[in-house]
């Protein structure tokens, strides 16, 4: 079975790979480049679910099982922003540092107890010729936003996102630790259960 990861974010691909590769040795995980997909997929939805499905369906339209993650950070004091706009919060797609600085600026007057947030991941899987209904699974992880970076690992908002049960930011966790509790891990656990219902021999 061939599965294509519908993302150009190397960090996300690495995390998704860690969840999908153990499902079954017969699964071959391909990238957009591997199938000759040129350019980016336009994410013009207004929810994580819509955007994840847009990406997964773009791959399914090329004849492959497509798996996509759409994810972001929802800060309570900002009514859920940056949300689906997390990657382009500061205007430039993928400029993690600028995004983090803008977030800190926008919540600088918010007291510590109100700096709560959730990371959200929606995993969507679409099948060629609509052979099966698409799978859409949401996972979340609660945390708080610090005042300054802690940790050097990860990507995106990881160094500002503090997860109290581990007393660490995402950026201070080893990949295996983050993959136990992250929003993506929670969405992936639901996705794998749904995928195995469709393919019980895996
Ligand atoms: P997407 O590619 O449109 O889903 O954008 C996701 C954006 O959300 C990323 O560019 C990051 O800014 C943020 N994000 C999602 N997941 C994570 C994570 O695990 N750590 C840090 N930032 C994340």
PDB file of N, CA and C and ligand atoms in Angstrom, residues 7 9 12 15 43 48 51 55 69-73 83-84 86-88 93-94 96 99 119-120 154-159 170 178 182-184, ligand 1:
ATOM      1  N   UNK A   7       2.144  17.268   2.491  1.00  0.00           N
ATOM      2  CA  UNK A   7       2.723  18.409   3.211  1.00  0.00           C
ATOM      3  C   UNK A   7       4.090  18.711   2.631  1.00  0.00           C
ATOM      4  N   UNK A   9       6.006  20.638   4.807  1.00  0.00           N
ATOM      5  CA  UNK A   9       6.658  21.021   6.056  1.00  0.00           C
ATOM      6  C   UNK A   9       7.473  19.826   6.569  1.00  0.00           C
ATOM      7  N   UNK A  12       6.701  18.508  10.083  1.00  0.00           N
ATOM      8  CA  UNK A  12       5.453  17.740  10.175  1.00  0.00           C
ATOM      9  C   UNK A  12       5.635  16.366   9.550  1.00  0.00           C
ATOM     10  N   UNK A  15       7.264  14.010  11.870  1.00  0.00           N
ATOM     11  CA  UNK A  15       6.377  13.542  12.947  1.00  0.00           C
ATOM     12  C   UNK A  15       5.345  12.556  12.395  1.00  0.00           C
ATOM     13  N   UNK A  43      -4.506  26.385   0.625  1.00  0.00           N
ATOM     14  CA  UNK A  43      -5.349  26.080   1.787  1.00  0.00           C
ATOM     15  C   UNK A  43      -6.292  27.248   2.000  1.00  0.00           C
ATOM     16  N   UNK A  48      -9.651  23.938  10.355  1.00  0.00           N
ATOM     17  CA  UNK A  48      -8.607  22.919  10.211  1.00  0.00           C
ATOM     18  C   UNK A  48      -9.131  21.743   9.395  1.00  0.00           C
ATOM     19  N   UNK A  51      -9.220  22.554   5.615  1.00  0.00           N
ATOM     20  CA  UNK A  51      -7.885  22.619   5.011  1.00  0.00           C
ATOM     21  C   UNK A  51      -7.218  21.248   4.934  1.00  0.00           C
ATOM     22  N   UNK A  55      -6.115  19.278   1.317  1.00  0.00           N
ATOM     23  CA  UNK A  55      -4.779  18.736   1.022  1.00  0.00           C
ATOM     24  C   UNK A  55      -4.847  17.231   0.726  1.00  0.00           C
ATOM     25  N   UNK A  69      -2.132  16.792   7.463  1.00  0.00           N
ATOM     26  CA  UNK A  69      -2.342  17.383   8.786  1.00  0.00           C
ATOM     27  C   UNK A  69      -2.573  18.870   8.576  1.00  0.00           C
ATOM     28  N   UNK A  70      -3.640  19.411   9.147  1.00  0.00           N
ATOM     29  CA  UNK A  70      -3.738  20.864   9.242  1.00  0.00           C
ATOM     30  C   UNK A  70      -3.771  21.182  10.722  1.00  0.00           C
ATOM     31  N   UNK A  71      -2.927  22.087  11.118  1.00  0.00           N
ATOM     32  CA  UNK A  71      -2.759  22.269  12.555  1.00  0.00           C
ATOM     33  C   UNK A  71      -2.472  23.717  12.892  1.00  0.00           C
ATOM     34  N   UNK A  72      -2.522  24.015  14.177  1.00  0.00           N
ATOM     35  CA  UNK A  72      -2.217  25.373  14.606  1.00  0.00           C
ATOM     36  C   UNK A  72      -2.434  25.540  16.090  1.00  0.00           C
ATOM     37  N   UNK A  73      -2.175  26.757  16.518  1.00  0.00           N
ATOM     38  CA  UNK A  73      -2.245  27.101  17.922  1.00  0.00           C
ATOM     39  C   UNK A  73      -3.451  28.005  18.151  1.00  0.00           C
ATOM     40  N   UNK A  83      -4.887  30.234  15.234  1.00  0.00           N
ATOM     41  CA  UNK A  83      -5.766  29.237  14.641  1.00  0.00           C
ATOM     42  C   UNK A  83      -5.306  28.753  13.276  1.00  0.00           C
ATOM     43  N   UNK A  84      -6.237  28.751  12.313  1.00  0.00           N
ATOM     44  CA  UNK A  84      -5.877  28.231  10.976  1.00  0.00           C
ATOM     45  C   UNK A  84      -4.837  29.106  10.285  1.00  0.00           C
ATOM     46  N   UNK A  86      -2.051  30.034  11.720  1.00  0.00           N
ATOM     47  CA  UNK A  86      -0.830  29.921  12.525  1.00  0.00           C
ATOM     48  C   UNK A  86       0.447  30.044  11.696  1.00  0.00           C
ATOM     49  N   UNK A  87       0.486  29.404  10.536  1.00  0.00           N
ATOM     50  CA  UNK A  87       1.717  29.404   9.735  1.00  0.00           C
ATOM     51  C   UNK A  87       2.010  30.792   9.180  1.00  0.00           C
ATOM     52  N   UNK A  88       0.969  31.577   8.920  1.00  0.00           N
ATOM     53  CA  UNK A  88       1.160  32.902   8.296  1.00  0.00           C
ATOM     54  C   UNK A  88       0.671  34.036   9.195  1.00  0.00           C
ATOM     55  N   UNK A  93       4.567  33.379   5.185  1.00  0.00           N
ATOM     56  CA  UNK A  93       4.338  31.958   5.423  1.00  0.00           C
ATOM     57  C   UNK A  93       5.621  31.295   5.924  1.00  0.00           C
ATOM     58  N   UNK A  94       5.499  30.641   7.052  1.00  0.00           N
ATOM     59  CA  UNK A  94       6.610  29.826   7.524  1.00  0.00           C
ATOM     60  C   UNK A  94       7.684  30.571   8.290  1.00  0.00           C
ATOM     61  N   UNK A  96       8.698  31.294  11.436  1.00  0.00           N
ATOM     62  CA  UNK A  96       8.335  30.913  12.796  1.00  0.00           C
ATOM     63  C   UNK A  96       8.703  31.994  13.817  1.00  0.00           C
ATOM     64  N   UNK A  99       6.358  34.938  13.724  1.00  0.00           N
ATOM     65  CA  UNK A  99       5.054  34.526  14.270  1.00  0.00           C
ATOM     66  C   UNK A  99       5.091  34.512  15.798  1.00  0.00           C
ATOM     67  N   UNK A 119      -2.952  23.439  21.275  1.00  0.00           N
ATOM     68  CA  UNK A 119      -2.508  23.076  19.940  1.00  0.00           C
ATOM     69  C   UNK A 119      -3.569  22.138  19.362  1.00  0.00           C
ATOM     70  N   UNK A 120      -3.888  22.337  18.097  1.00  0.00           N
ATOM     71  CA  UNK A 120      -4.912  21.524  17.424  1.00  0.00           C
ATOM     72  C   UNK A 120      -4.302  20.894  16.167  1.00  0.00           C
ATOM     73  N   UNK A 154      12.288  21.131  17.942  1.00  0.00           N
ATOM     74  CA  UNK A 154      10.979  21.337  17.331  1.00  0.00           C
ATOM     75  C   UNK A 154      10.930  22.427  16.293  1.00  0.00           C
ATOM     76  N   UNK A 155       9.757  23.024  16.159  1.00  0.00           N
ATOM     77  CA  UNK A 155       9.529  24.034  15.124  1.00  0.00           C
ATOM     78  C   UNK A 155       8.354  24.918  15.560  1.00  0.00           C
ATOM     79  N   UNK A 156       8.043  25.891  14.729  1.00  0.00           N
ATOM     80  CA  UNK A 156       6.855  26.715  14.940  1.00  0.00           C
ATOM     81  C   UNK A 156       6.819  27.335  16.336  1.00  0.00           C
ATOM     82  N   UNK A 157       5.698  27.169  17.019  1.00  0.00           N
ATOM     83  CA  UNK A 157       5.482  27.769  18.336  1.00  0.00           C
ATOM     84  C   UNK A 157       6.016  26.888  19.478  1.00  0.00           C
ATOM     85  N   UNK A 158       6.722  25.811  19.139  1.00  0.00           N
ATOM     86  CA  UNK A 158       7.195  24.865  20.166  1.00  0.00           C
ATOM     87  C   UNK A 158       7.895  25.526  21.356  1.00  0.00           C
ATOM     88  N   UNK A 159       8.813  26.494  21.151  1.00  0.00           N
ATOM     89  CA  UNK A 159       9.555  27.020  22.312  1.00  0.00           C
ATOM     90  C   UNK A 159       8.728  27.900  23.243  1.00  0.00           C
ATOM     91  N   UNK A 170       7.245  22.196  24.364  1.00  0.00           N
ATOM     92  CA  UNK A 170       7.410  21.230  23.267  1.00  0.00           C
ATOM     93  C   UNK A 170       8.862  21.224  22.775  1.00  0.00           C
ATOM     94  N   UNK A 178       7.354  14.290  22.807  1.00  0.00           N
ATOM     95  CA  UNK A 178       6.312  15.088  22.149  1.00  0.00           C
ATOM     96  C   UNK A 178       5.305  14.165  21.456  1.00  0.00           C
ATOM     97  N   UNK A 182       1.335  14.953  22.071  1.00  0.00           N
ATOM     98  CA  UNK A 182       1.046  16.133  21.248  1.00  0.00           C
ATOM     99  C   UNK A 182      -0.346  16.071  20.627  1.00  0.00           C
ATOM    100  N   UNK A 183      -0.808  17.216  20.178  1.00  0.00           N
ATOM    101  CA  UNK A 183      -2.052  17.320  19.419  1.00  0.00           C
ATOM    102  C   UNK A 183      -2.033  16.365  18.219  1.00  0.00           C
ATOM    103  N   UNK A 184      -0.856  16.295  17.561  1.00  0.00           N
ATOM    104  CA  UNK A 184      -0.744  15.421  16.382  1.00  0.00           C
ATOM    105  C   UNK A 184      -0.818  13.955  16.796  1.00  0.00           C
TER     106      UNK A 184
HETATM  107  P1  LIG B   1      -0.342  24.319   8.351  1.00  0.00           P
HETATM  108  O1  LIG B   1       0.827  23.783   7.591  1.00  0.00           O
HETATM  109  O2  LIG B   1      -1.185  25.284   7.604  1.00  0.00           O
HETATM  110  O3  LIG B   1      -1.125  23.228   9.023  1.00  0.00           O
HETATM  111  O4  LIG B   1       0.320  25.225   9.498  1.00  0.00           O
HETATM  112  C1  LIG B   1       0.611  24.724  10.727  1.00  0.00           C
HETATM  113  C2  LIG B   1       1.313  25.807  11.554  1.00  0.00           C
HETATM  114  O5  LIG B   1       0.882  25.668  12.909  1.00  0.00           O
HETATM  115  C3  LIG B   1       2.829  25.605  11.579  1.00  0.00           C
HETATM  116  O6  LIG B   1       3.478  26.374  10.605  1.00  0.00           O
HETATM  117  C4  LIG B   1       3.181  26.068  12.983  1.00  0.00           C
HETATM  118  O7  LIG B   1       3.289  27.462  13.007  1.00  0.00           O
HETATM  119  C5  LIG B   1       1.966  25.665  13.782  1.00  0.00           C
HETATM  120  N1  LIG B   1       2.111  24.297  14.326  1.00  0.00           N
HETATM  121  C6  LIG B   1       1.386  23.194  14.016  1.00  0.00           C
HETATM  122  N2  LIG B   1       1.815  22.131  14.705  1.00  0.00           N
HETATM  123  C7  LIG B   1       2.847  22.563  15.449  1.00  0.00           C
HETATM  124  C8  LIG B   1       3.713  21.899  16.358  1.00  0.00           C
HETATM  125  O8  LIG B   1       3.651  20.679  16.612  1.00  0.00           O
HETATM  126  N3  LIG B   1       4.636  22.683  16.932  1.00  0.00           N
HETATM  127  C9  LIG B   1       4.760  24.015  16.685  1.00  0.00           C
HETATM  128  N4  LIG B   1       4.001  24.675  15.834  1.00  0.00           N
HETATM  129  C10 LIG B   1       3.039  23.945  15.208  1.00  0.00           C
END
